[in-house]
Coordinates of C-alpha atoms and ligand atoms in Angstrom, one line a residue:
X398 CA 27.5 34.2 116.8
X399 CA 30.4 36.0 115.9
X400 CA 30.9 36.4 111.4
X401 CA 33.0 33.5 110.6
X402 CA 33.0 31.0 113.8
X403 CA 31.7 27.6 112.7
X404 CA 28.7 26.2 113.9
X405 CA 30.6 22.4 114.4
X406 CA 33.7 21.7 116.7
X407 CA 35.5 20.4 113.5
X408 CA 38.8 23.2 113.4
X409 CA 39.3 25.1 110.4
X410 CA 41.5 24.0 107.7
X411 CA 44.9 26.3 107.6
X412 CA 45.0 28.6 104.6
X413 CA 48.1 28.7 103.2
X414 CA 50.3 32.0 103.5
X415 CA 49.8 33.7 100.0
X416 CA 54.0 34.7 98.9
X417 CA 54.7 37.1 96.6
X418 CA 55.7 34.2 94.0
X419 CA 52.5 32.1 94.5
X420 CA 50.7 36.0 94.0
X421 CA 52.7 36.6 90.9
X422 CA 51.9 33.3 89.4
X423 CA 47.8 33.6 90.3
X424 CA 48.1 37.2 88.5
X425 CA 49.9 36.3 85.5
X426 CA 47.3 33.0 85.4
X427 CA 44.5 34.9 85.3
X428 CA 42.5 34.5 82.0
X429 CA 41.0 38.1 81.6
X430 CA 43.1 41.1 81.2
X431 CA 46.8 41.3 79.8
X432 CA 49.3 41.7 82.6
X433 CA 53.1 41.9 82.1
X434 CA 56.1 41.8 84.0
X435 CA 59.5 43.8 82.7
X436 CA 62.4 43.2 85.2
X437 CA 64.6 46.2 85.7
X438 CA 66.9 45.9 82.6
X439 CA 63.7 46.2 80.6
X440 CA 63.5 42.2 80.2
X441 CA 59.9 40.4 79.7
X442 CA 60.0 38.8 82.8
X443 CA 56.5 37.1 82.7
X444 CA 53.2 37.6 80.9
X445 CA 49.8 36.0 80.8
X446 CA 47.8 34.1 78.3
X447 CA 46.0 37.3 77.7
X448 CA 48.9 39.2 77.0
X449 CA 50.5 36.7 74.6
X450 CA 46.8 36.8 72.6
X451 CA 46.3 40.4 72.5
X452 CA 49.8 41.3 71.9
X453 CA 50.9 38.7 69.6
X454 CA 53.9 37.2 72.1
X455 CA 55.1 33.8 71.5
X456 CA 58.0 32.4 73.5
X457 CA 59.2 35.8 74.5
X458 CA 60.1 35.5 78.1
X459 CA 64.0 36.9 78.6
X460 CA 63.5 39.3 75.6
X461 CA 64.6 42.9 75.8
X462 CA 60.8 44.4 75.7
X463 CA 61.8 47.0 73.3
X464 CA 62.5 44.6 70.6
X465 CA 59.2 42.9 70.8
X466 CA 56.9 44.1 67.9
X467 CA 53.5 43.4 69.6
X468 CA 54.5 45.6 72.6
X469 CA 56.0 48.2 70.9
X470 CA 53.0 50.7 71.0
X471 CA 52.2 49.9 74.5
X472 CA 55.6 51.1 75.9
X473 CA 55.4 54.1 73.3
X474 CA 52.4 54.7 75.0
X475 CA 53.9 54.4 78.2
X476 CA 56.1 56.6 76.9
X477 CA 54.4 59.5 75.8
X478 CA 51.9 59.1 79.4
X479 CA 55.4 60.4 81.4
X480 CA 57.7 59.1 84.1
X481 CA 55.1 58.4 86.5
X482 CA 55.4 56.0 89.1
X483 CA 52.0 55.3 87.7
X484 CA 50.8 56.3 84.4
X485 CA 47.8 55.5 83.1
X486 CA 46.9 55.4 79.4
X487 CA 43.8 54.2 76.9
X488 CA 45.4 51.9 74.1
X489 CA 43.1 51.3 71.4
X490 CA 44.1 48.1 69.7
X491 CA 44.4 46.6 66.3
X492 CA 41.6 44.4 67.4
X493 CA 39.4 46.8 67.6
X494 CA 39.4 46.7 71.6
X495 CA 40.4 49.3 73.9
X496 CA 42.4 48.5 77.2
X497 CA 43.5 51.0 79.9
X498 CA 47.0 50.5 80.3
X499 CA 48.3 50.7 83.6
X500 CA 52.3 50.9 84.4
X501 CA 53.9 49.9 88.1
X502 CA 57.1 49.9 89.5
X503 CA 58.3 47.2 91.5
X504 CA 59.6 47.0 94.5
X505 CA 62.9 45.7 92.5
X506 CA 62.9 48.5 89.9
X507 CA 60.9 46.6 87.2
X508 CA 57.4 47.4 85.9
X509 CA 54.4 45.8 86.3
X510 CA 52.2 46.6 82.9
X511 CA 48.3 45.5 84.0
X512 CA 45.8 46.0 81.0
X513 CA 42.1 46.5 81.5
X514 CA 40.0 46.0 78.7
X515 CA 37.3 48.5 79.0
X516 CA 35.7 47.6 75.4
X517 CA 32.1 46.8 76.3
X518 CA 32.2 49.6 78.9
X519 CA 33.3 52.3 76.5
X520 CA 30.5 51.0 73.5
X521 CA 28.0 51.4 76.5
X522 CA 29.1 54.7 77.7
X523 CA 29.0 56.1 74.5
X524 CA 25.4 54.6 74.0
X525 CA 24.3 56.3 76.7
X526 CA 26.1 59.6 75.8
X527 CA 23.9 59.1 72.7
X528 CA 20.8 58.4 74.1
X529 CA 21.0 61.9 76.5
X530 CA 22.0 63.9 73.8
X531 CA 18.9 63.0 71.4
X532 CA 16.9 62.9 74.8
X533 CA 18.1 66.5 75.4
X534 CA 18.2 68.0 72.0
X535 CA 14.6 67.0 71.5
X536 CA 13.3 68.2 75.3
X537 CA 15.4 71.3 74.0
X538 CA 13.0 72.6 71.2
X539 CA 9.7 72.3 72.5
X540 CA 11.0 73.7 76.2
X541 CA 11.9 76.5 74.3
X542 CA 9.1 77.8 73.1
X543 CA 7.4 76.8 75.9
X544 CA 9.7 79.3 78.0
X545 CA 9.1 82.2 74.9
X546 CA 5.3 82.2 75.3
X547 CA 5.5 82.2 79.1
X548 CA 7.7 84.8 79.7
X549 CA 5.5 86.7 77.2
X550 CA 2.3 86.1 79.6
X551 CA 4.5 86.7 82.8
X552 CA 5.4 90.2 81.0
X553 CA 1.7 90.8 80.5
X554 CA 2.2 90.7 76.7
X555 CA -1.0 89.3 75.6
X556 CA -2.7 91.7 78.0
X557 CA -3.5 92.2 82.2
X558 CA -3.4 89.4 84.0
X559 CA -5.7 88.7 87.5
X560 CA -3.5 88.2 91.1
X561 CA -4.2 84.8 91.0
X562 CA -3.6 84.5 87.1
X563 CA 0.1 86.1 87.7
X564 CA 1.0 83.7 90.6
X565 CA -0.1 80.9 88.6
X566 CA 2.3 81.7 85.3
X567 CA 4.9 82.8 87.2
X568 CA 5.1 79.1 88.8
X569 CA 4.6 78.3 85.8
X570 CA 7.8 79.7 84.2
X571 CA 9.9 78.8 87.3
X572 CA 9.0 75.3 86.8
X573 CA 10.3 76.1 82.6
X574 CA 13.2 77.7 83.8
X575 CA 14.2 74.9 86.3
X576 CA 13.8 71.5 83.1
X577 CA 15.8 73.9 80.6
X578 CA 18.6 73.8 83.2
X579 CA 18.7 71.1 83.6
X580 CA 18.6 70.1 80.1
X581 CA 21.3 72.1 79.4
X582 CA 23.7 71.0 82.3
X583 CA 23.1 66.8 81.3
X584 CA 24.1 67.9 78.2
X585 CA 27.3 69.8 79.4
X586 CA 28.2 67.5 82.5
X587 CA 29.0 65.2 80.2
X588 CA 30.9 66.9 77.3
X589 CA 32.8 69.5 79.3
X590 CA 34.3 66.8 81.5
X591 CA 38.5 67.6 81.8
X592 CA 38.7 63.7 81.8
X593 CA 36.4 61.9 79.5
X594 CA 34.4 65.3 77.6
X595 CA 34.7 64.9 74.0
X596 CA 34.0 68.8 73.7
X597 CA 36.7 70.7 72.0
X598 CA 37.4 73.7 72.9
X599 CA 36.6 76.7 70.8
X600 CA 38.8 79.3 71.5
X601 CA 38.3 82.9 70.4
X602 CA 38.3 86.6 70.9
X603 CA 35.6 86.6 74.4
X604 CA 34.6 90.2 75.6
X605 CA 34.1 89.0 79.5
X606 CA 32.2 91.7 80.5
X607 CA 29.4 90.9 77.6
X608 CA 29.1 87.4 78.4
X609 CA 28.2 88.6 82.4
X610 CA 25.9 91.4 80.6
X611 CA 23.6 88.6 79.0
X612 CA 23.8 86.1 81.4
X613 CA 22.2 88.8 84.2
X614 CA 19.7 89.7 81.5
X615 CA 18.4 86.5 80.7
X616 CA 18.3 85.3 84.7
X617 CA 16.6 89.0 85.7
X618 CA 13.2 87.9 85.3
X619 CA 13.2 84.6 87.3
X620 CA 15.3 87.0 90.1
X621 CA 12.4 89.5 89.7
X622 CA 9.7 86.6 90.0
X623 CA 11.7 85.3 93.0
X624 CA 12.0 89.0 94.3
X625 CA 15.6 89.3 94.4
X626 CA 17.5 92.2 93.2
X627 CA 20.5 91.3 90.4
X628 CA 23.2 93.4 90.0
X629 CA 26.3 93.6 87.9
X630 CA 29.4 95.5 88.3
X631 CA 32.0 95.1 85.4
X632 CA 35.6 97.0 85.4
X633 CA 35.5 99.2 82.8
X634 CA 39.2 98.3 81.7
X635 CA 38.6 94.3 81.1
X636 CA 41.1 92.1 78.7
X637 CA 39.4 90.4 75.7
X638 CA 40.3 86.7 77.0
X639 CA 40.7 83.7 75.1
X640 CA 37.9 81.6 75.9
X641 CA 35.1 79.2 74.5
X642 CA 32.2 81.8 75.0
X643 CA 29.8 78.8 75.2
X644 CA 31.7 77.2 78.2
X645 CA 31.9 80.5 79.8
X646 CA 28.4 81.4 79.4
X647 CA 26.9 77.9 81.5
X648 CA 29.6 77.7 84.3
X649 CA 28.4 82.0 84.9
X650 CA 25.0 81.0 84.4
X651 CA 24.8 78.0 86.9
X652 CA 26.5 80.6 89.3
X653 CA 23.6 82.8 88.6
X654 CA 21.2 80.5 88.2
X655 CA 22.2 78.6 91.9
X656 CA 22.3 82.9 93.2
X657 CA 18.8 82.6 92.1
X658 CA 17.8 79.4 93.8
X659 CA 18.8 79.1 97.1
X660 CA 18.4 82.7 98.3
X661 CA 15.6 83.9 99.8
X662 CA 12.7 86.6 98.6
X663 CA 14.1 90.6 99.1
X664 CA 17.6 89.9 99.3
X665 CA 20.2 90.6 96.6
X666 CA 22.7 89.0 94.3
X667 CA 25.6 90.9 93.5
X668 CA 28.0 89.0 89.6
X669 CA 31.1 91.2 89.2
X670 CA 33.9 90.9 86.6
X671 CA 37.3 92.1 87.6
X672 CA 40.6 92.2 86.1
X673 CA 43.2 90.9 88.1
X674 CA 46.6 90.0 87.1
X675 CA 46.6 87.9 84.0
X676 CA 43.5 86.5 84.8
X677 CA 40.1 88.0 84.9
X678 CA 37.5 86.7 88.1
X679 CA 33.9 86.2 87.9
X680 CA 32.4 86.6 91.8
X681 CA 28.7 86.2 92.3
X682 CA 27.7 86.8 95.6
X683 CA 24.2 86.2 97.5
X684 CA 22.6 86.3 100.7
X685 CA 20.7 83.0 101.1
X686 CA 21.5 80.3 103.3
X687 CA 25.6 79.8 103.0
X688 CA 27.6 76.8 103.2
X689 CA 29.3 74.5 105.6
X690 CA 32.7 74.6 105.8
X691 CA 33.4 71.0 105.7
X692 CA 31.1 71.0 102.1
X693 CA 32.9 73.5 100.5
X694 CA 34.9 71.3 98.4
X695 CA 32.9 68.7 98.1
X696 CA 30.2 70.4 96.1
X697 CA 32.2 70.7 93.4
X698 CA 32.1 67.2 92.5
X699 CA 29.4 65.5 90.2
X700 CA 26.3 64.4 91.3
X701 CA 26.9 66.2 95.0
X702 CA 24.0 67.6 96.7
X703 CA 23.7 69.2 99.9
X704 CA 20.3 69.9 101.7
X705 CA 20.4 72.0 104.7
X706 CA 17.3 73.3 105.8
X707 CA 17.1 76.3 104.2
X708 CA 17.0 74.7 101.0
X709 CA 15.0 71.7 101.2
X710 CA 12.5 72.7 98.8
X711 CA 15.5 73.4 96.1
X712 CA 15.0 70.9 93.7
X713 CA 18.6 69.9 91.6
X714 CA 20.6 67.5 89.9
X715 CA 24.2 68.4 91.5
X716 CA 25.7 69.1 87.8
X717 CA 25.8 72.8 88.4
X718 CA 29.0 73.1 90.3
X719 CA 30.3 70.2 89.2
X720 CA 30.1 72.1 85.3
X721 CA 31.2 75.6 87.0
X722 CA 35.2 73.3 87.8
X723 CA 35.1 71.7 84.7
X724 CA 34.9 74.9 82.4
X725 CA 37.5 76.8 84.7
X726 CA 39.9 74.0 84.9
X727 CA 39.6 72.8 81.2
X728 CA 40.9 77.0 80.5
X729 CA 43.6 76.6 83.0
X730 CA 41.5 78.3 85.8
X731 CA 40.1 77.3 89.2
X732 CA 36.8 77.7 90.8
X733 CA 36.2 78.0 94.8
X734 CA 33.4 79.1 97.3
X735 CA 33.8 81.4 100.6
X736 CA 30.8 81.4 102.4
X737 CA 29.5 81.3 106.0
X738 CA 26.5 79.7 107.1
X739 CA 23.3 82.2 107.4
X740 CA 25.7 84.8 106.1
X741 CA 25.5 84.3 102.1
X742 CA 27.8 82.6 100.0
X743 CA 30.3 84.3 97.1
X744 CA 31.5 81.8 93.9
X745 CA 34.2 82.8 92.4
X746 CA 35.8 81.6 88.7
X747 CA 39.2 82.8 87.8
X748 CA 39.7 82.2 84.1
X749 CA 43.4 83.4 82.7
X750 CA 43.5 85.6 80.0
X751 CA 44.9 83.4 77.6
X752 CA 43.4 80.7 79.3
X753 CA 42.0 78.2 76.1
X754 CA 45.1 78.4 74.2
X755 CA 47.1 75.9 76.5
X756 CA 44.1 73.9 76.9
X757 CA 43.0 70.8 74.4
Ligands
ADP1446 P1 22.3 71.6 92.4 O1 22.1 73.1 92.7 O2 21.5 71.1 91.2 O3 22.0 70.8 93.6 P2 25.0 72.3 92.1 O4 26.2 71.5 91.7 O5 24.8 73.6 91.4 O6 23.8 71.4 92.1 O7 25.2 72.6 93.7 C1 25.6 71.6 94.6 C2 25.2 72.0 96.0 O8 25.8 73.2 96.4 C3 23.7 72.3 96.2 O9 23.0 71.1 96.4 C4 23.7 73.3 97.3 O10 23.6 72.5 98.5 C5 25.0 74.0 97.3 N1 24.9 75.3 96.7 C6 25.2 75.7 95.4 N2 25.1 77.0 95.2 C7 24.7 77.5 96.4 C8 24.4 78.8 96.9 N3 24.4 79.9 96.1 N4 24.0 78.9 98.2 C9 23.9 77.9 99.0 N5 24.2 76.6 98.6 C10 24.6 76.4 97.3

């Protein structure tokens, strides 16, 4: 049967043609969000019962908007979003709730002001922001020490180890290498977010080329374990940059840390610092499997995994990358890939040199 024939030989009632008036009215009905109408003098045309509770409106149609007290600090929101065709701003009202204010021109030069309260689903998201950051500040400890004394067997500090013995602690330390990672990037997705990341920006004095020299230091043993040979090359002339050294320090070391995981034993991995222009540019380039074309971009974005099969076995949680675009952008600077598949891949962050003072 074909979706939506009837099964009886009764025809279907007509539906009514839905006009931009009967629309209008079922909006400015609706018993949930604020919505507003302004015509294109800057008159309240129309509002809803939502509107008229939130924003304390009573009789107020015809009014010039502007002169209504109640939606004053929405339009001075408005204001301060832009001249967007369509601006979109958080107002946090005097009742405590929070609405995301949404602002539309007409196809008759007014606006059409839509509020969406987003309350509950702000208390939740910052529950759960909560929740991961005791969840990761605790795991963060214990892994810690964890990694210390492994790294100290792997090294053969508390004496020889047998063939087997080695192969075993090495795994061992992989596996520790791999839940600090990810640790640390649930704790930055989050926070380093351009959009919703409630991490401010500490700007300072940042010697480039030292934050490269530790992160290839701290990732040379798991390359080593792995077999892979880790070089750095840093121009001898760099620009002290204005940075937050923290941010810095995980995008390079997901770059380095991804290097690490997806190429494969006796092959190298090439991080290099150069100066260029006004901005400086990390690269980090490897050998292992490359990348589609068509998923260049798209691995950027949170969450994204791609398995090809070279790297089935690479386990993840696609916040690398995703953390790599949020530090560059959130300094003014820009992150990409070139790669070609079975021919290596090269990451590249280009952070300006006075990058973290035009950011918030
Ligand atoms: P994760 O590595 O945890 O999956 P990322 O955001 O760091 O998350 O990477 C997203 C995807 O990009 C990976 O799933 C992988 O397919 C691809 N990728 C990242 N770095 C490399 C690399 N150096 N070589 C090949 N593929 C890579």
């Amino acid at each position: 049967m074909v979706a939506g024939q009837s099964m009886t030989n009764a025809s279907p009632e007509p539906v009514p043609a839905m006009t931009p008036d009967r629309m209008l009215d079922a909006l400015l009905s609706s018993p949930f969000d604020p919505v507003l109408l302004l015509d294109s003098a800057g008159n309240l045309e129309a509002y809803n019962r939502a509107a008229e509770a939130e924003l304390g409106l009573s009789s107020a149609a015809g009014w010039p908007a502007t002169e209504l007290e109640g939606l004053k600090p929405v339009l001075a929101l408005l204001r301060d979003a832009g001249e967007q065709a369509a601006a979109t701003s958080v107002w946090q009202a005097d009742s405590g709730r929070a609405f995301l204010v949404q602002n539309n021109r007409t196809p008759h030069g007014g606006l059409l002001i839509s509020m969406r309260d987003i309350t509950d689903w702000r208390q939740l998201n910052a529950a759960q922001g909560d929740i991961m950051h005791v969840v990761s500040h605790d795991l963060r400890t214990p892994l810690t020490v964890a990694k210390g004394i492994t790294e100290m067997l792997v090294e053969n500090y508390f004496g020889e180890l047998t063939a087997d013995q080695q192969t075993a602690v090495e795994k061992l330390a992989l596996s520790i290498y791999g839940m600090v990672g990810l640790v640390d990037n649930l704790q930055n997705a989050g926070r380093f977010d351009p959009k919703t990341g409630f991490y401010k920006l500490d700007p300072a004095a940042v010697d480039v080329g030292e934050v490269a020299r530790k992160i290839v230091e701290t990732q040379q043993l798991p390359a080593e374990i792995q077999d892979l040979e880790l070089t750095l090359t840093v121009d001898q002339a760099l620009p002290i940059v204005m940075a937050d050294r923290v941010m810095l320090e995980s995008a390079l070391g997901n770059l380095v840390d991804n290097a690490i995981k997806y190429s494969s034993p006796n092959t190298a991995i090439a991080v290099s610092v150069h100066s260029e222009g006004r901005s400086v540019l990390f690269s980090v380039r490897d050998q292992g499997p490359g990348i589609a074309l068509e998923d260049q971009e798209r691995i950027f974005q949170r969450s994204v995994r791609v398995e090809s099969p070279g790297n089935k076995r690479v386990r993840g949680s696609g916040l690398g990358l995703y953390i790599v675009q949020s530090v560059a952008q959130r300094h003014g600077g820009e992150a990409w890939v070139e790669s070609t598949p079975g021919d290596g891949s090269t990451f590249y962050m280009r952070i300006p040199v006075r990058a973290a003072q035009a950011s918030r």
